[in-house]
Short mmCIF file of C-alpha atoms in Angstrom, two decimals:
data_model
loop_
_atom_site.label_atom_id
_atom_site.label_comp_id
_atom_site.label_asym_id
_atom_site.label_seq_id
_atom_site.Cartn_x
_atom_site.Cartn_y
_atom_site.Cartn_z
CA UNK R 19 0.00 0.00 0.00
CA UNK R 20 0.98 3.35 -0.84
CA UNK R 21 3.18 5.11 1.82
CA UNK R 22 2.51 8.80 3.24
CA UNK R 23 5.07 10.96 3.75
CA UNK R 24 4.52 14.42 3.40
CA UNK R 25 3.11 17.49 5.92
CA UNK R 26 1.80 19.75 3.47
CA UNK R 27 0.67 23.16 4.18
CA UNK R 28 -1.14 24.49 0.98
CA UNK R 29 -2.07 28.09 0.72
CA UNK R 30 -0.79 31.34 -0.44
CA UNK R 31 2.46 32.79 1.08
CA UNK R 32 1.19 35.39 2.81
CA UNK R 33 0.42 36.70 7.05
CA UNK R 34 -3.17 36.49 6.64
CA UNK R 35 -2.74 32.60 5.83
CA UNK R 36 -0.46 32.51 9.12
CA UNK R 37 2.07 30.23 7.00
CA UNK R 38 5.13 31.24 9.04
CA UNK R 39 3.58 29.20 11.80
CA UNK R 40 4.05 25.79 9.69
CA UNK R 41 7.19 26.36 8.80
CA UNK R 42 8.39 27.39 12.74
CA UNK R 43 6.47 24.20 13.68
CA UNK R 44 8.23 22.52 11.07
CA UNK R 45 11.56 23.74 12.49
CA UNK R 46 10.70 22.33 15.95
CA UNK R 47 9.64 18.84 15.07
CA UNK R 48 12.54 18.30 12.72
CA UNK R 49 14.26 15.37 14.90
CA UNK R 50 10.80 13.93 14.78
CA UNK R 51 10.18 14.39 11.18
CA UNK R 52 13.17 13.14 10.41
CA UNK R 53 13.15 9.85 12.75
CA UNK R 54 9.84 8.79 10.89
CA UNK R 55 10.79 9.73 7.45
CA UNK R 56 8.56 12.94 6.83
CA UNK R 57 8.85 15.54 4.93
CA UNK R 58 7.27 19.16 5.19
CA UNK R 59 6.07 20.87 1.54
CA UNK R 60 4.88 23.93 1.46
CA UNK R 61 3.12 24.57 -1.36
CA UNK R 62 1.33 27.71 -2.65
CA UNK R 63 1.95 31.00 -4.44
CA UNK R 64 4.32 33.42 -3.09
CA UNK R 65 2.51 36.56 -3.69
CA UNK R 66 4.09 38.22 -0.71
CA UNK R 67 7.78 38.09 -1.94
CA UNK R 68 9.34 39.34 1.70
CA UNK R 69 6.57 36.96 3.74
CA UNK R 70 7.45 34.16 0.98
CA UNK R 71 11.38 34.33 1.47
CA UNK R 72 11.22 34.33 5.09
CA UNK R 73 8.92 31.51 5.38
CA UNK R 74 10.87 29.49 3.39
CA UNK R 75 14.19 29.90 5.26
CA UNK R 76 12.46 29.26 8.21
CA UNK R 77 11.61 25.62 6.64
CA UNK R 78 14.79 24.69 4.47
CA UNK R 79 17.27 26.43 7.06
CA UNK R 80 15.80 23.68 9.97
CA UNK R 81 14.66 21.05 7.41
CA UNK R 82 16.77 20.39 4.89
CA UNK R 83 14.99 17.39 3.14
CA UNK R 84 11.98 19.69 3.48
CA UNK R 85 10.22 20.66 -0.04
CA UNK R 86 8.78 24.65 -1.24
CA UNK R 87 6.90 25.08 -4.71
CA UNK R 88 5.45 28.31 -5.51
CA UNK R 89 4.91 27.86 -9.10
CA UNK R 90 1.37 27.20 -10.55
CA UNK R 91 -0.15 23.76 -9.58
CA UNK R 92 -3.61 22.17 -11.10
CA UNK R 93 -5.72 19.49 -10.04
CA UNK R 94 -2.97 16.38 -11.61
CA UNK R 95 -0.57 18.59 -9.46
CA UNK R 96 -2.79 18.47 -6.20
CA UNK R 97 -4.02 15.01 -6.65
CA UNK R 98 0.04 13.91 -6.53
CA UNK R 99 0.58 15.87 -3.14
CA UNK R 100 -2.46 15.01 -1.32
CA UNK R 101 -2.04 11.21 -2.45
CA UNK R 102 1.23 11.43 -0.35
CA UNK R 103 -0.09 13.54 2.29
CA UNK R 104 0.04 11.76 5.65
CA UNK R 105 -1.70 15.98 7.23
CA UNK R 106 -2.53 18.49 5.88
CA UNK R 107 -1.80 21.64 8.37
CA UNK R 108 -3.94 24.47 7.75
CA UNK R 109 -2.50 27.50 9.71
CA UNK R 110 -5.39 30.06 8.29
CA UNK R 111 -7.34 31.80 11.49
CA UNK R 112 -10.20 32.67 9.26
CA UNK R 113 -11.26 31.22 5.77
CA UNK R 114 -14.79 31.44 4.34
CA UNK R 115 -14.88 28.21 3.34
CA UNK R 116 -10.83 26.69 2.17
CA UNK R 117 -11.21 24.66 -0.78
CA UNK R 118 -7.81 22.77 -0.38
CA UNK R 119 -8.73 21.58 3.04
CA UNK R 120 -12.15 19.30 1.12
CA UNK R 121 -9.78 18.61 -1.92
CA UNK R 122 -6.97 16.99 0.86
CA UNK R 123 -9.95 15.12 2.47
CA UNK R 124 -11.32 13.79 -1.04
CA UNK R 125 -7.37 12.16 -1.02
CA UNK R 126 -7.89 10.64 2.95
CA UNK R 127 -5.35 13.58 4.15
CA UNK R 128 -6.82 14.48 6.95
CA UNK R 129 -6.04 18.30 8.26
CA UNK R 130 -5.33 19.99 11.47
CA UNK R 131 -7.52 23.66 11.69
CA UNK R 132 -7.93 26.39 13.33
CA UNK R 133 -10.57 25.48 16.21
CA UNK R 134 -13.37 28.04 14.89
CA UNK R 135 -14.48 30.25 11.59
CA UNK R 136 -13.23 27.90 8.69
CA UNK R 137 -15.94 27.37 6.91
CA UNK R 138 -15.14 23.79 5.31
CA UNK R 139 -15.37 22.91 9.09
CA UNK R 140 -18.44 22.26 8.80
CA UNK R 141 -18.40 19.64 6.31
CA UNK R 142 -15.26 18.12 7.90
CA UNK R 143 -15.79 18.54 11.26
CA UNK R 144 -13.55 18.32 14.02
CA UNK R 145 -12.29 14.82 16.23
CA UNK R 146 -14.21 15.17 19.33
CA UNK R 147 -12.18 15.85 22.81
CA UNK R 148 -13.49 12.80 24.27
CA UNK R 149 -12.13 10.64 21.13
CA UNK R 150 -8.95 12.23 21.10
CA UNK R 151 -8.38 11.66 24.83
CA UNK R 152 -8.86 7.55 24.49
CA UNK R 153 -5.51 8.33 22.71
CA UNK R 154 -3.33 10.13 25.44
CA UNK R 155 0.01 8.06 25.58
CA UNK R 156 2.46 9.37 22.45
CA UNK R 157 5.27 6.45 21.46
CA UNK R 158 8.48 7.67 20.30
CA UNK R 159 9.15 5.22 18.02
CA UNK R 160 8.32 4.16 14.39
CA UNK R 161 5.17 2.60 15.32
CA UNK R 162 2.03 2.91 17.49
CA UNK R 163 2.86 1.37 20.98
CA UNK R 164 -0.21 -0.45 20.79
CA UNK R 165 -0.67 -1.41 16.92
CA UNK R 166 2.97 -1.38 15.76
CA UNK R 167 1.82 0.28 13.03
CA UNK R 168 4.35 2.49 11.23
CA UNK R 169 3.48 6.03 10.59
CA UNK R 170 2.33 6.77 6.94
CA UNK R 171 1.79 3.27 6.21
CA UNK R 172 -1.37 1.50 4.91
CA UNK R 173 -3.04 4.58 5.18
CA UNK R 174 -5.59 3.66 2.26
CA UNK R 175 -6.97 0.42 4.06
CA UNK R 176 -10.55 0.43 5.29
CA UNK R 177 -11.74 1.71 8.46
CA UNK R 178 -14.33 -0.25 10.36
CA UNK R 179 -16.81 2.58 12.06
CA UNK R 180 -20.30 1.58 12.68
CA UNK R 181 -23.04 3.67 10.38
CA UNK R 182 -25.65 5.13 12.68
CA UNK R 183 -28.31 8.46 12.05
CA UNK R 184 -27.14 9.66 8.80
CA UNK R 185 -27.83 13.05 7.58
CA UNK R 186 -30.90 12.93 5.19
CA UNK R 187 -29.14 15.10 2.88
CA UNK R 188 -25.66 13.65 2.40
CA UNK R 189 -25.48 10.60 4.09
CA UNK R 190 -22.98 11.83 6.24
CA UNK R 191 -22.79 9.80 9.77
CA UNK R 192 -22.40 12.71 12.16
CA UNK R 193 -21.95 9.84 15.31
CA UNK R 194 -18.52 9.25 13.75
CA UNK R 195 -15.06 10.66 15.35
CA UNK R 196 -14.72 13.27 13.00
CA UNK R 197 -13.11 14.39 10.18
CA UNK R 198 -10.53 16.93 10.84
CA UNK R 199 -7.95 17.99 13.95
CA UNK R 200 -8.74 20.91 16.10
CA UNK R 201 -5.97 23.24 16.82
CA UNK R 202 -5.39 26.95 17.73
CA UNK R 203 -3.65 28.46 14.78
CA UNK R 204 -3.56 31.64 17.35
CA UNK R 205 -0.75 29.91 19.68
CA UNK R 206 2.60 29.70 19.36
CA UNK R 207 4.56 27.28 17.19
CA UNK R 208 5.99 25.49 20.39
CA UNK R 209 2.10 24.32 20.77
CA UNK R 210 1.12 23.72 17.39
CA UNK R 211 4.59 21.37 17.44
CA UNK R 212 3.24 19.65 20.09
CA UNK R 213 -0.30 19.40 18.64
CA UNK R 214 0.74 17.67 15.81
CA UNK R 215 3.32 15.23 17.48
CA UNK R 216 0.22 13.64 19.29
CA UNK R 217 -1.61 13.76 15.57
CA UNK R 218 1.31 12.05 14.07
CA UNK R 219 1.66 9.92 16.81
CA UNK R 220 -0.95 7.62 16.53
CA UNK R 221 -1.26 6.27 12.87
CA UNK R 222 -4.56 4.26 13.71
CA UNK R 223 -6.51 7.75 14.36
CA UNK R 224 -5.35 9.29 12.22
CA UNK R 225 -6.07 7.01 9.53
CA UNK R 226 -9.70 6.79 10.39
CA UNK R 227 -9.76 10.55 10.64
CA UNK R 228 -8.41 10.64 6.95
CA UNK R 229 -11.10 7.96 6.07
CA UNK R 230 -13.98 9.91 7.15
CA UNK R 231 -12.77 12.88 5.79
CA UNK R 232 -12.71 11.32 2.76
CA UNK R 233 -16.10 9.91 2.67
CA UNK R 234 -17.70 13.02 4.36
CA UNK R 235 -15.95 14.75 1.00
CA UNK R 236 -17.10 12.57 -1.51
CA UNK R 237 -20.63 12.14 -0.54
CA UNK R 238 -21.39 15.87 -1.00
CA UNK R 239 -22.18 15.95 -4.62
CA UNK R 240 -21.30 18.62 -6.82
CA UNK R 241 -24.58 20.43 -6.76
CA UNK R 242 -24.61 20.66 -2.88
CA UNK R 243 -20.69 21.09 -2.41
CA UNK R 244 -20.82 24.41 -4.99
CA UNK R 245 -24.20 25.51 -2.93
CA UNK R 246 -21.80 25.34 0.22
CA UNK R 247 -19.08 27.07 -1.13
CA UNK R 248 -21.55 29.77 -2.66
CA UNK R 249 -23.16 29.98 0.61
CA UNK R 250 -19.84 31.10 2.32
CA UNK R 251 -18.65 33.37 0.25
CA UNK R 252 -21.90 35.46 0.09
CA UNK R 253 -21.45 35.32 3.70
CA UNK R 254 -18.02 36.62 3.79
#
């Protein structure tokens, strides 16, 4: 099965997208990164040239493996990262809706958000506390302590979850985990770090998380899924 490998943030290099953040957070969690074979990419356009530079000597200066593209990417482009994205961190405080965070999920990368106003929250929504906390205990190893599962691997294998009050609408199962990873994009990279260590952590969660993100994306249709994005950015 196809092995993840890659912590991707995806949006445009500039302070309202709070991108700085991944790349500090990056920094930090190098040793781990680098004992589990992972490798940050930060991918989007650079249209702050000052923000853009900065950001990515933050990343390459502490991660040298680490990967930045700024150049034009379309769907074939997007479908190739997100295949190979083990998380998707999406350091954005505010987005009206944040279409790269659905397209990750339609590709089982599940993504770590800001805890409140993204809009594609509420399609994906996030792991509840009391889920997260059955999974306190954070190996340091290639594996889950439990599972000896290795990190990245098998993510694409099916996740048992029993199917209980759908949504009419969509079909969506809304007394499943969830869909994304809370986080406070407001904090400082020290906590995000540590935030995403437990994420990365446990490879069984974070799976499933990915799987029901993926399913939540796919059973929105096109019709409803452009009436959601329309919806939001009336809104904004």
């Amino acid at each position: 099965a196809r092995r993840r490998s890659l912590v991707v943030c995806c949006l445009r290099q500039v302070q309202p997208k709070n991108v700085l953040l991944f790349c500090e957070c990056m920094a930090i969690l190098q040793p781990f990164l680098e004992l589990h074979n992972l490798t940050p990419l930060l991918c989007g356009a650079a249209a702050d040239e000052q923000y853009a530079e900065k950001c990515r000597q933050t990343l390459q200066s502490a991660c040298p493996s680490s990967e930045v593209i700024t150049s034009f990417m379309g769907p074939d482009d997007l479908a190739h990262i997100f295949s190979h994205t083990i998380l998707n961190v999406h350091t954005a405080v505010y987005e009206a809706y944040g279409m790269t965070i659905v397209e990750a999920a339609a590709f089982a990368a599940p993504s770590v958000l800001h805890f409140e106003d993204i809009g594609a929250s509420e399609l994906l929504p996030a792991i509840s506390v009391k889920h997260a906390e059955a999974h306190t205990d954070i190996p340091d190893r290639h594996t889950d302590m439990d599972t000896h599962t290795e990190i990245g691997a098998d993510i694409d294998a099916k996740i048992d979850t029993p199917h209980r009050h759908t949504d009419t609408d969509t079909d969506i199962d809304n007394t499943r985990p969830g869909s994304s990873f809370p986080a406070d994009m407001r904090a400082s990279a020290e906590e995000l770090a540590a935030t995403i260590r437990v994420i990365l952590s446990h490879p069984i969660r974070l799976r499933a998380v990915g799987e029901e993100a993926k399913r939540r994306a796919m059973a929105r249709g096109e019709e409803a899924f452009s009436a959601d994005l329309m919806r939001h950015v009336t809104m904004s």
